[in-house]
Structure formats: structure tokens, C-alpha cells
PDB file of C-alpha atoms in Angstrom:
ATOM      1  CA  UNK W 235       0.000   0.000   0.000  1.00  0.00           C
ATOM      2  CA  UNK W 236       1.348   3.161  -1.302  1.00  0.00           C
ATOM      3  CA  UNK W 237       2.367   6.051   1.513  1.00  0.00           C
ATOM      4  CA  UNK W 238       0.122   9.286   1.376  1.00  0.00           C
ATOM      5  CA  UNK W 239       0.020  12.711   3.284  1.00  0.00           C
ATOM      6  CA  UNK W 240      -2.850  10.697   4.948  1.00  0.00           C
ATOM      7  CA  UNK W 241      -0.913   8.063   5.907  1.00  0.00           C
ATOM      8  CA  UNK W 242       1.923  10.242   7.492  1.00  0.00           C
ATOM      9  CA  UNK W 243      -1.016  12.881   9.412  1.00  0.00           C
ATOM     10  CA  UNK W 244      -2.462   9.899  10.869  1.00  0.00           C
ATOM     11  CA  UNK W 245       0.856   8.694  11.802  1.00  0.00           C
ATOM     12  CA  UNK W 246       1.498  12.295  13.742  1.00  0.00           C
ATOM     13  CA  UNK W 247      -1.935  11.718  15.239  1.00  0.00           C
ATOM     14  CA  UNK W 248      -1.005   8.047  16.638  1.00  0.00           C
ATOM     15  CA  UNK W 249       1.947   9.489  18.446  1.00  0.00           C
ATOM     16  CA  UNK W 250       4.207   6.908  15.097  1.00  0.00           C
ATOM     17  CA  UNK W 251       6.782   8.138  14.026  1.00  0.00           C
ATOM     18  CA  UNK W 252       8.280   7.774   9.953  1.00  0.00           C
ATOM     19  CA  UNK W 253      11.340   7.493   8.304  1.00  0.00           C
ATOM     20  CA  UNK W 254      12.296   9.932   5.139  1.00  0.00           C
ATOM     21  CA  UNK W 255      15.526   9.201   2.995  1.00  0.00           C
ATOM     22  CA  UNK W 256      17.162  11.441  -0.263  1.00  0.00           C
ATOM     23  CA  UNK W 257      17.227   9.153  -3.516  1.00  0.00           C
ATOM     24  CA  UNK W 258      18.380  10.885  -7.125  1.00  0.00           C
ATOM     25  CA  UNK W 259      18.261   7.495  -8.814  1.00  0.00           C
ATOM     26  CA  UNK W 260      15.778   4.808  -9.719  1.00  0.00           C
ATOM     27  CA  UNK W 261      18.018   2.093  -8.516  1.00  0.00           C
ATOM     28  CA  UNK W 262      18.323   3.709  -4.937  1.00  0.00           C
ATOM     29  CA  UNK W 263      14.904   4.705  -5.166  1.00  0.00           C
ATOM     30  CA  UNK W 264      13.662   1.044  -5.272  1.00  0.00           C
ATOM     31  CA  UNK W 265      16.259  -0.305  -2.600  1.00  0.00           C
ATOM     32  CA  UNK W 266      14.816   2.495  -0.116  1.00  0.00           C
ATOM     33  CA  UNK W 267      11.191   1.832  -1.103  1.00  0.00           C
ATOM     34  CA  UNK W 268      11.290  -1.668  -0.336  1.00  0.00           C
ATOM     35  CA  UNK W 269      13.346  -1.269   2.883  1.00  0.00           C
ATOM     36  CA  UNK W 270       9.921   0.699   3.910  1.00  0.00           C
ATOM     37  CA  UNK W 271      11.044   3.469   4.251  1.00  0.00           C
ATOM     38  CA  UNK W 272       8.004   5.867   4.135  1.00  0.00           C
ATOM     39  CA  UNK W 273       8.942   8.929   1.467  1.00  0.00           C
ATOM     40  CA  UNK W 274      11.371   9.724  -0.510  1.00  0.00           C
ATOM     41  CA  UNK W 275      12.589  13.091  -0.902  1.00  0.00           C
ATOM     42  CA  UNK W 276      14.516  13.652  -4.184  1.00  0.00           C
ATOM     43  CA  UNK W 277      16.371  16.588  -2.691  1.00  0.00           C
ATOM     44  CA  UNK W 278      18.165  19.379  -4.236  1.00  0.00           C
ATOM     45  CA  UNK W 279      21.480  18.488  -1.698  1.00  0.00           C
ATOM     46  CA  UNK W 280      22.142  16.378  -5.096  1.00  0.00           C
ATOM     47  CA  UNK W 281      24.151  19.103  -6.119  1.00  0.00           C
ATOM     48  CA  UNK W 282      26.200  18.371  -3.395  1.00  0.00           C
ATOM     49  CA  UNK W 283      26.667  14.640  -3.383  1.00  0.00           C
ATOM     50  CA  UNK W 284      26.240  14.241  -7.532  1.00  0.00           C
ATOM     51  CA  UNK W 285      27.307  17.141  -8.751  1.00  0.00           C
ATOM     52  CA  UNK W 286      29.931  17.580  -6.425  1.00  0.00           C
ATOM     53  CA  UNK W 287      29.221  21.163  -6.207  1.00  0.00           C
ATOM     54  CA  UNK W 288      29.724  23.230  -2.803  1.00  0.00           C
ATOM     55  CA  UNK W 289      26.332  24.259  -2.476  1.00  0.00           C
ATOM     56  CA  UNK W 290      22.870  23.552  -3.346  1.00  0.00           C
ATOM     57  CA  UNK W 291      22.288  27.221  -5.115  1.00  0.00           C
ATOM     58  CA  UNK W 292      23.841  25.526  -8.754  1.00  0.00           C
ATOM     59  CA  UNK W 293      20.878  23.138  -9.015  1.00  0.00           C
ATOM     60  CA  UNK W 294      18.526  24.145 -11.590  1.00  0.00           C
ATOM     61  CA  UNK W 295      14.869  22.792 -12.115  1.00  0.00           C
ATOM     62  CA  UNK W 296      15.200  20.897 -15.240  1.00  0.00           C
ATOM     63  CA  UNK W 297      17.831  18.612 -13.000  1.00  0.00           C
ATOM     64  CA  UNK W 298      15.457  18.108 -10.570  1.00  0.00           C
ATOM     65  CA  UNK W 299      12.398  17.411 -12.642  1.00  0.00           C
ATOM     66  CA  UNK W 300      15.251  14.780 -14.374  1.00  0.00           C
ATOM     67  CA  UNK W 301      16.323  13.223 -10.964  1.00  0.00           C
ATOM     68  CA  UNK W 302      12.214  13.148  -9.973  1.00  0.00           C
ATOM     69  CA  UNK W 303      11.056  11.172 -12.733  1.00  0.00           C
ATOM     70  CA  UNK W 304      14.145   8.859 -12.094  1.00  0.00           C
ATOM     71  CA  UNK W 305      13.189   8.223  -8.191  1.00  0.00           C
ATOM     72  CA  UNK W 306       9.631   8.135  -9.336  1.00  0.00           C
ATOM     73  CA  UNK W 307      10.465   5.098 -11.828  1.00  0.00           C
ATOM     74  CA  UNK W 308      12.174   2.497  -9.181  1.00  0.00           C
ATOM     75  CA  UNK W 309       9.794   3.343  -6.492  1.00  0.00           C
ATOM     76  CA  UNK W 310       7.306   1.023  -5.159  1.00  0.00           C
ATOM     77  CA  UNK W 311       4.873   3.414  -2.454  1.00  0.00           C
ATOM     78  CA  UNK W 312       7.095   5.260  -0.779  1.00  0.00           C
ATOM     79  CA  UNK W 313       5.654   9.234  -0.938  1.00  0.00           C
ATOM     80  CA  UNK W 314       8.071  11.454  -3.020  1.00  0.00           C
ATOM     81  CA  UNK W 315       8.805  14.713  -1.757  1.00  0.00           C
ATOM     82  CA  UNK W 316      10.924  16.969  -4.138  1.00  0.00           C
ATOM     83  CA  UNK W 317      12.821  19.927  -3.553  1.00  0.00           C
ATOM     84  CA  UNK W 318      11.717  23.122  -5.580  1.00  0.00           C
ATOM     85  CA  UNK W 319      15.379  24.658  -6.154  1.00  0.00           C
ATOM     86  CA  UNK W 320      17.157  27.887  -5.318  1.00  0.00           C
ATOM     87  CA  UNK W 321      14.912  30.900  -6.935  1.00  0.00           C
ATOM     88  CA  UNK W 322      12.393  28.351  -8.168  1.00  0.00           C
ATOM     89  CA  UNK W 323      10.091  30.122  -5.471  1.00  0.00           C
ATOM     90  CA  UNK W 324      10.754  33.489  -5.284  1.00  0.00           C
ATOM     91  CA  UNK W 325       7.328  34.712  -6.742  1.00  0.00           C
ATOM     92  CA  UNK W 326       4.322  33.309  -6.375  1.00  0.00           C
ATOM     93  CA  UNK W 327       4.230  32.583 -10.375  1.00  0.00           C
ATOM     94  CA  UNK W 328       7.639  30.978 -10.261  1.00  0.00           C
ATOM     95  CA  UNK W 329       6.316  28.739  -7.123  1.00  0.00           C
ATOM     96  CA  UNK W 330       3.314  27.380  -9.389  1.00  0.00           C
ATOM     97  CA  UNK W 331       6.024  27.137 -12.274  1.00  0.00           C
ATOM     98  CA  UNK W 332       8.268  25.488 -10.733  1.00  0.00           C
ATOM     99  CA  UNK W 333       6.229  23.090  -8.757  1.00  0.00           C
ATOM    100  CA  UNK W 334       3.752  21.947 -11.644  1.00  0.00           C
ATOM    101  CA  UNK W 335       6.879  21.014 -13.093  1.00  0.00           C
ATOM    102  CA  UNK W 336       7.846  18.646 -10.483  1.00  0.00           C
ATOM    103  CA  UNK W 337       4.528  17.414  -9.645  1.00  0.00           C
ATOM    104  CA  UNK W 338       4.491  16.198 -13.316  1.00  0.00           C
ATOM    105  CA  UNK W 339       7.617  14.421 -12.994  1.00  0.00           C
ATOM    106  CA  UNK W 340       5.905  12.156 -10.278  1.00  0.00           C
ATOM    107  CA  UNK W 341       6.135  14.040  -7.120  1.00  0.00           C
ATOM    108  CA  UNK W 342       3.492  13.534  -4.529  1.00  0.00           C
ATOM    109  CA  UNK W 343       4.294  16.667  -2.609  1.00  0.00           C
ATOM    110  CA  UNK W 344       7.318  19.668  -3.111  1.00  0.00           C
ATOM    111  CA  UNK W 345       9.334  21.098  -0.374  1.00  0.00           C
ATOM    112  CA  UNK W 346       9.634  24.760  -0.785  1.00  0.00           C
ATOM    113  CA  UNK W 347      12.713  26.865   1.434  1.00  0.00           C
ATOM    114  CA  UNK W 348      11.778  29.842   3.702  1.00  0.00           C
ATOM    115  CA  UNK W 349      10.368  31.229   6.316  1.00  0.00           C
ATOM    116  CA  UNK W 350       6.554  32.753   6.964  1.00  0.00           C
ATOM    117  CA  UNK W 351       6.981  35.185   3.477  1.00  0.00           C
ATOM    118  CA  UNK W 352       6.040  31.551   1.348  1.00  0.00           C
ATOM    119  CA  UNK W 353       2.085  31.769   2.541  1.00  0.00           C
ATOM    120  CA  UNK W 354       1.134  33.033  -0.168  1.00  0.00           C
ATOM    121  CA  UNK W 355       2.600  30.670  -2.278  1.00  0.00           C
ATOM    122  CA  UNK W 356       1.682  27.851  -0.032  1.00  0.00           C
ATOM    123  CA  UNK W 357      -1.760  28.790  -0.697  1.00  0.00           C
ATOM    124  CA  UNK W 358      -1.767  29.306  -4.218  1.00  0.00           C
ATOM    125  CA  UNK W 359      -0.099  25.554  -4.325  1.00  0.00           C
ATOM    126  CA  UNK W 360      -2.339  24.233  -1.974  1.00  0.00           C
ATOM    127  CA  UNK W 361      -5.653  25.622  -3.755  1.00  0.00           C
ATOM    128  CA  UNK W 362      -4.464  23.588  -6.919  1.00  0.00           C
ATOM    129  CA  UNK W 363      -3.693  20.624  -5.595  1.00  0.00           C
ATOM    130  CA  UNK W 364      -0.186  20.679  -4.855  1.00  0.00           C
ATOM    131  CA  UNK W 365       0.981  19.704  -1.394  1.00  0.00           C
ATOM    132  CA  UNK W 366       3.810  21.438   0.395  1.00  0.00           C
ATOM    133  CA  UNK W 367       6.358  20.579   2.821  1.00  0.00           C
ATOM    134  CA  UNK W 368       7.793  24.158   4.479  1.00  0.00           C
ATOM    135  CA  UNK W 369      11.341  23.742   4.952  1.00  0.00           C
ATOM    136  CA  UNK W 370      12.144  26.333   7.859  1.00  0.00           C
ATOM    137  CA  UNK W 371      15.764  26.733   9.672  1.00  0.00           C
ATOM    138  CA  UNK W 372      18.851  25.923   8.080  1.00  0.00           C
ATOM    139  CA  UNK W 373      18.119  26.589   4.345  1.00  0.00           C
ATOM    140  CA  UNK W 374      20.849  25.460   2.853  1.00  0.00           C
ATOM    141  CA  UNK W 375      19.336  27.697  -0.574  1.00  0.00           C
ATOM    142  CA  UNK W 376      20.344  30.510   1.552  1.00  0.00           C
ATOM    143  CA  UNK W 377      23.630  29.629   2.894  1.00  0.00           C
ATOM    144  CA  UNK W 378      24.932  32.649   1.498  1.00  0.00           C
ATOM    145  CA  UNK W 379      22.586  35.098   3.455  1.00  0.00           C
ATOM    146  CA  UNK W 380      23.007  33.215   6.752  1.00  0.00           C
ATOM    147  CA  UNK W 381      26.590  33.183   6.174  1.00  0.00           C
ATOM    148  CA  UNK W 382      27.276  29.651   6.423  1.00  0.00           C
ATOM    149  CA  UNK W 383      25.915  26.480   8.119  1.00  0.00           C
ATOM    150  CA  UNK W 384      24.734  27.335  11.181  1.00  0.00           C
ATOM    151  CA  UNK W 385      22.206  26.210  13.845  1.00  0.00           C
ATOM    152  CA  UNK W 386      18.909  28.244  13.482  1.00  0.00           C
ATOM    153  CA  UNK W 387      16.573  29.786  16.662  1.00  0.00           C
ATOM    154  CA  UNK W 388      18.951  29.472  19.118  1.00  0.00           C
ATOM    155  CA  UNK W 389      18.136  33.046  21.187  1.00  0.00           C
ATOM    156  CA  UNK W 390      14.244  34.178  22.196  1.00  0.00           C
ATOM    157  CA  UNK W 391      13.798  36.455  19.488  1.00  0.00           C
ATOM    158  CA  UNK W 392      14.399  34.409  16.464  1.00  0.00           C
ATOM    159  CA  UNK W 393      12.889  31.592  18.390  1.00  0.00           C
ATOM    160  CA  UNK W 394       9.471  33.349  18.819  1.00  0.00           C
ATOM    161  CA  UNK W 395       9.633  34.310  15.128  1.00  0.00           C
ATOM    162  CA  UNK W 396      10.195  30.468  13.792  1.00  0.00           C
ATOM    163  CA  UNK W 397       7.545  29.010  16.168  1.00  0.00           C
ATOM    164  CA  UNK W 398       4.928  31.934  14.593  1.00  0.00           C
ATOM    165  CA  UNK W 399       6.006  31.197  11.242  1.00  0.00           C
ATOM    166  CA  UNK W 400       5.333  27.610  11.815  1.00  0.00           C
ATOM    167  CA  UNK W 401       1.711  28.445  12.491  1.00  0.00           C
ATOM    168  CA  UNK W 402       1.347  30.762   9.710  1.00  0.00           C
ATOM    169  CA  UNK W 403       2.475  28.467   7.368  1.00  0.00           C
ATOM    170  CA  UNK W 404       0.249  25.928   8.528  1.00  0.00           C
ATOM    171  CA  UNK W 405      -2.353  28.180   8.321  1.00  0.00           C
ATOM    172  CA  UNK W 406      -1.679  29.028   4.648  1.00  0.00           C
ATOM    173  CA  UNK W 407      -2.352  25.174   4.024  1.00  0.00           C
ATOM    174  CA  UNK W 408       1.093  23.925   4.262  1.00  0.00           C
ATOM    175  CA  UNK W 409       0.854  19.705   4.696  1.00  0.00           C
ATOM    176  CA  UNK W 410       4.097  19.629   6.109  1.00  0.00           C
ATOM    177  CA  UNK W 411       7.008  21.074   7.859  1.00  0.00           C
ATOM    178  CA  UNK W 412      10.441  19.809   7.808  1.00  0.00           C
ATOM    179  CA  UNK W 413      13.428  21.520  10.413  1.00  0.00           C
ATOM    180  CA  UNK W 414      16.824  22.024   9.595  1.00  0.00           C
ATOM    181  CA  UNK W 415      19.504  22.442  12.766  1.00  0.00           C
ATOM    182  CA  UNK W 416      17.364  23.320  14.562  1.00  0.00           C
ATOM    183  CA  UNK W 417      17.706  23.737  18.394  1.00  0.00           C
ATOM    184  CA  UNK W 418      16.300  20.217  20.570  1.00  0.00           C
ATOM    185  CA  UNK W 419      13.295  22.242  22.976  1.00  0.00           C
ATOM    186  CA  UNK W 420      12.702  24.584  19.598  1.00  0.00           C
ATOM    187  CA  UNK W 421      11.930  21.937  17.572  1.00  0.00           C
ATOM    188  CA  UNK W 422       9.841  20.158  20.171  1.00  0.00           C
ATOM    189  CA  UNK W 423       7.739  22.951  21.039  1.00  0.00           C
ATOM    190  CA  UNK W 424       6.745  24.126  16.955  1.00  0.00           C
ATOM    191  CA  UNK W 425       6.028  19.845  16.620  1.00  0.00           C
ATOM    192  CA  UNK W 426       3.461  19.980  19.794  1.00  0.00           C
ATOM    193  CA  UNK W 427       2.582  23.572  17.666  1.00  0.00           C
ATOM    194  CA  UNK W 428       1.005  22.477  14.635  1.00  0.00           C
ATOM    195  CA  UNK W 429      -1.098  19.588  13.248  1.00  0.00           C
ATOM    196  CA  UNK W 430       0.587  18.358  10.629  1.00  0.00           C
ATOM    197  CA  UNK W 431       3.780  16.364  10.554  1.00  0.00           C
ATOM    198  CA  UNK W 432       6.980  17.741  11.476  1.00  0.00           C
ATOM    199  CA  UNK W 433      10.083  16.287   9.849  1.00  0.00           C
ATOM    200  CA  UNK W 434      13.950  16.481  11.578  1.00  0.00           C
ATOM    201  CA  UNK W 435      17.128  16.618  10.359  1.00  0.00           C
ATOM    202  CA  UNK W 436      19.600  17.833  13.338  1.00  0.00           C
ATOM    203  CA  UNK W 437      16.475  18.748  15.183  1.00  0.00           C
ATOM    204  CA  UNK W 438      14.663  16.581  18.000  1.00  0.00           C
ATOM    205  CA  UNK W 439      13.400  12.857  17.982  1.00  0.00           C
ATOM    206  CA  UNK W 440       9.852  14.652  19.643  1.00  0.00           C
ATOM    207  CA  UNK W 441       9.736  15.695  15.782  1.00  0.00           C
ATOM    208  CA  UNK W 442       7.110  13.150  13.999  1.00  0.00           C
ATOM    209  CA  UNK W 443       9.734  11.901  11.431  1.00  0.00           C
ATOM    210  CA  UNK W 444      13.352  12.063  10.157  1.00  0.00           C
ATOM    211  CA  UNK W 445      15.331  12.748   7.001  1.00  0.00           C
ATOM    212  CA  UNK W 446      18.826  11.993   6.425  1.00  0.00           C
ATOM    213  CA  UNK W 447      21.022  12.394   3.198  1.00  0.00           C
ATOM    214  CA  UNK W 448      21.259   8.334   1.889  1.00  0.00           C
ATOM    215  CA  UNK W 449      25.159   9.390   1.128  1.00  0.00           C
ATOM    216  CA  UNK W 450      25.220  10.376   4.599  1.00  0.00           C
ATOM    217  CA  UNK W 451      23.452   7.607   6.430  1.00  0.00           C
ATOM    218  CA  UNK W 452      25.641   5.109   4.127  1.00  0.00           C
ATOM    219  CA  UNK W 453      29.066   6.678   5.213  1.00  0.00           C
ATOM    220  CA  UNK W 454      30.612   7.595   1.581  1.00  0.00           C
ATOM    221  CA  UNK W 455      30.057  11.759   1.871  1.00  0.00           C
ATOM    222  CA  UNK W 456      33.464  13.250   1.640  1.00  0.00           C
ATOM    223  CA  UNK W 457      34.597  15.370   4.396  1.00  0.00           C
ATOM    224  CA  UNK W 458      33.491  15.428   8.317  1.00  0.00           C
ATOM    225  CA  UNK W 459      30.100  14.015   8.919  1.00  0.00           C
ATOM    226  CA  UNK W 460      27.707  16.521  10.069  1.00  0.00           C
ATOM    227  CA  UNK W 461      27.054  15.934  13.957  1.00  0.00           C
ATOM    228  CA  UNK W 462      23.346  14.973  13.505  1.00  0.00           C
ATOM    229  CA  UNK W 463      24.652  11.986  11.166  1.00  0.00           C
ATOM    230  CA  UNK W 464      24.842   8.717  11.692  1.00  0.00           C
ATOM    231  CA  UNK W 465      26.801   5.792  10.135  1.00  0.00           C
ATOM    232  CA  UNK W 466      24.178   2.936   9.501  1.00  0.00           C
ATOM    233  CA  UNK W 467      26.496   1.136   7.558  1.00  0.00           C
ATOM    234  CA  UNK W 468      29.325   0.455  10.693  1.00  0.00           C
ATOM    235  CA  UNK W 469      26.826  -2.151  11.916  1.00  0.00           C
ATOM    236  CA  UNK W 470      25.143  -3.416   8.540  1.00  0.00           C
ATOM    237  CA  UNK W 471      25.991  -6.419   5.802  1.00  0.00           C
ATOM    238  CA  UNK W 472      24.828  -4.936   3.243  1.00  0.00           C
ATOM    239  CA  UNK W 473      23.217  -1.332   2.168  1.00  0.00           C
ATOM    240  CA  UNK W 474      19.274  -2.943   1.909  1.00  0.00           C
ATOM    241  CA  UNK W 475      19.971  -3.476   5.631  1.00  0.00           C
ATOM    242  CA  UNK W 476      21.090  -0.331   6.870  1.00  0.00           C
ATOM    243  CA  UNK W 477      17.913   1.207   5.117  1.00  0.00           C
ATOM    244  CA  UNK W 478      16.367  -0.955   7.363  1.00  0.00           C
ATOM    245  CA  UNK W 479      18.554  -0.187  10.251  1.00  0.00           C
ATOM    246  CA  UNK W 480      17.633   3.458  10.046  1.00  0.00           C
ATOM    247  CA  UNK W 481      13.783   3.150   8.887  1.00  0.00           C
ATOM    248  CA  UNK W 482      13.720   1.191  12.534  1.00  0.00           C
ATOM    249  CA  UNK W 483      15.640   3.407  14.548  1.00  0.00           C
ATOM    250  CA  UNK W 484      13.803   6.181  13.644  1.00  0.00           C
ATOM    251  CA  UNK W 485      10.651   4.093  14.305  1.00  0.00           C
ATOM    252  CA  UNK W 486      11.468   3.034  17.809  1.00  0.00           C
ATOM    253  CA  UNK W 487      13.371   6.704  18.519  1.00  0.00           C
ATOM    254  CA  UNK W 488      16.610   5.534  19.138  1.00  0.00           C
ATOM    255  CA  UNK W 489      17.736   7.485  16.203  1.00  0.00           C
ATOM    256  CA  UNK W 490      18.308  10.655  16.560  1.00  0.00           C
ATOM    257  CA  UNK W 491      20.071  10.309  20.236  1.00  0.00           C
ATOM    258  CA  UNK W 492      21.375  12.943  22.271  1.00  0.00           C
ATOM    259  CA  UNK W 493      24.448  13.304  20.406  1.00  0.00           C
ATOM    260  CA  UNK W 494      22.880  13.788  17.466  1.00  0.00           C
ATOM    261  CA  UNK W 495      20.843  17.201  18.383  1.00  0.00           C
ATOM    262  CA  UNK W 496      21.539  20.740  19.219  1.00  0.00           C
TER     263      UNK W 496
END
């Protein structure tokens, strides 16, 4: 049975969590799937672990309509998220654009970068049937602006402004939110916030799910790992197994630990 944004509201609802993974490939894409692993996001971090490019901000939208229909052709019912790329959202014309696009390449759902300014987009989207993940925090689109990687809503102020935007954006019909390094009690608080399902990636295992890079998670990213990684394939035979690692340590919240959070 295929995963849906049903599937994963009900999940939030049940107090389940669910496991997300990045696939650019139909051959990953498949492997992940049947490890059940419940969606799929084709993100635009491809330009960093394909492309081999220092940022995201190269990616352009006809690479990741290409990479969508790829993940969308070797994958058996996980949902497919995919990332609308740097300045494919920065009207509300280039939003629809860029997203119809995407949709038609056999996404379920986009994930747009920002912060409270994308309601109007979000409801534009929504109003045409095109669900949205937010993507709120680290925004690695805007790594130039924020002058780097760095943890996001760590003092009161820009705390109070995330948590808001969270509601707004929920408001504006967004069916998702996913949180970038993102501090621990932050990321707990804007999950026990909202009503729909709150993804992590160096956030909190209160969130509702978890997304790693597969390049990541697998161990073969060049350089230092991030600190919110984790190497699933120190204690796995084979890579269909530490798919399946993860998918249940997310599951049962052992993954992320302590260590993993900020």
C-alpha cells in the first residue's frame, strides 16, 4: 500500500513516528522503497553529493524534474517529496512554475525553502492541488545570506519568530514542515505547535519523522560528517539493511540520540 500525506497525518496523530531518505536514482529509489522506508525526498542536496558542487544554489529545475522522474520510476509506495530549487520560489508565479513542473515528474508533494513570506505561495499551491512541505531553519538555498551552516533559533527572538512562522504556514495550508539544525526544545515545542507532521534533520526525535542524506546515512560523503549523522552502515551487511537499520531506529526513537541534536 502506497504512503500518502494521509498516511503520514495519521501517523502524527497516533503518536508513530516515519522514516524519510534522499534518492536521485531509480536504482536507490527502489532499494529504499522496499526497505519501507516511508517517502522519498529527491532533494536538491544532489548538487552536493552528484554534482559535487559546494552548495545547493547551482541546481537548476530541469535537473530536478530529471532526478524526480528517475526516483519516481524504481519506487514502489514510498511518498516522493521533491525539492523546488534555489529561486524556483521566489514569486508566487515561479512557485506554481516550478512546482507543476515537479509534480508532473511524479512528485506527490514539493518542499519549498523559507520562512513565513512563502504563505502566499503555499496557498496558491495548496488551492491547486499541490501539497507542500515548508522547509524552515537551516536553508541550505540561503547559505549565502546566513553566512554559512549554522544552527537556526537558538536566542528568544528568532525563536518566537520560527515558532509563529510555523503556524502561519500551517495556516496558509502547508501539509508539512520539515526543520533544519534546529535547536532540541525549539523543535519540540513548533512539533506539539502544529497539526501536521513535522520532519527532523539535526532537530529533535519529539519531531514526527526524520530525514537523512542516503550518502550520509551510508558513510561515503566526503569530508566530516555533520554531527546529527549517523553511520548505519558500521553495523550493517549490506546497504538494503542499513535502510532498514535506520527506517527502525527512527521508528522506535533511538535514532536521533542525544548526540545527534543541538
Amino acid at each position: 500500500m502506497s504512503v500518502t500525506i494521509r498516511t503520514l497525518q495519521k501517523r502524527k496523530q497516533d503518536g508513530e513516528k516515519f522514516s524519510v531518505l534522499t534518492a536521485y536514482d531509480a536504482c536507490f529509489s527502489k532499494l529504499i522503497s522496499e526497505a519501507g522506508i516511508d517517502a522519498i525526498l529527491v532533494g536538491d542536496s544532489l548538487g552536493n553529493v552528484i554534482q559535487g558542487q559546494s552548495s545547493t544554489v547551482p541546481v537548476t529545475l530541469e535537473q530536478m524534474a530529471y532526478h524526480t522522474e528517475c526516483v519516481a520510476r524504481g519506487n514502489s509506495g514510498s511518498l516522493i517529496i521533491a525539492d523546488v530549487p534555489f529561486m524556483g520560489a521566489a514569486t508566487v508565479e515561479r512557485a506554481l512554475e516550478s512546482s507543476t513542473a515537479l509534480m508532473q515528474a511524479g512528485a506527490n508533494m514539493v518542499k519549498l525553502e523559507g520562512s513565513a513570506w512563502l504563505a502566499e505561495s503555499i496557498e496558491l499551491l495548496n488551492r491547486n492541488g499541490i501539497p507542500v512541505c515548508a522547509h524552515m531553519g537551516l536553508t541550505p538555498q540561503a547559505v549565502n545570506a546566513l553566512g554559512g551552516y549554522r544552527v537556526q533559533g537558538k536566542d528568544d527572538d528568532s525563536a518566537t519568530e520560527m515558532l509563529e512562522a510555523a503556524r502561519i504556514l500551517e495556516q496558509a495550508g502547508a501539509a508539512m514542515l520539515l526543520l533544519e539544525c534546529v535547536p532540541r526544545e525549539l523543535s519540540t515545542r513548533i512539533t506539539q505547535a502544529v497539526n501536521i507532521p513535522v520532519i527532523g534533520i539535526g532537530a529533535a526525535p519529539e519531531c514526527d519523522g526524520q530525514v537523512l542524506v542516503m550518502h550520509d546515512m551510508l558513510g561515503i560523503s566526503p569530508g566530516k560528517p555533520a554531527r546529527f549523522v549517523k553511520n548505519f552502515m558500521t553495523d550493517a551487511s549490506d546497504i538494503p539493511s542499513a535502510f532498514k537499520a535506520y527506517h527502525e531506529a527512527v521508528l522506535n526513537v533511538s535514532f536521533p540520540a542525544e548526540e545527534h541534536c543541538f
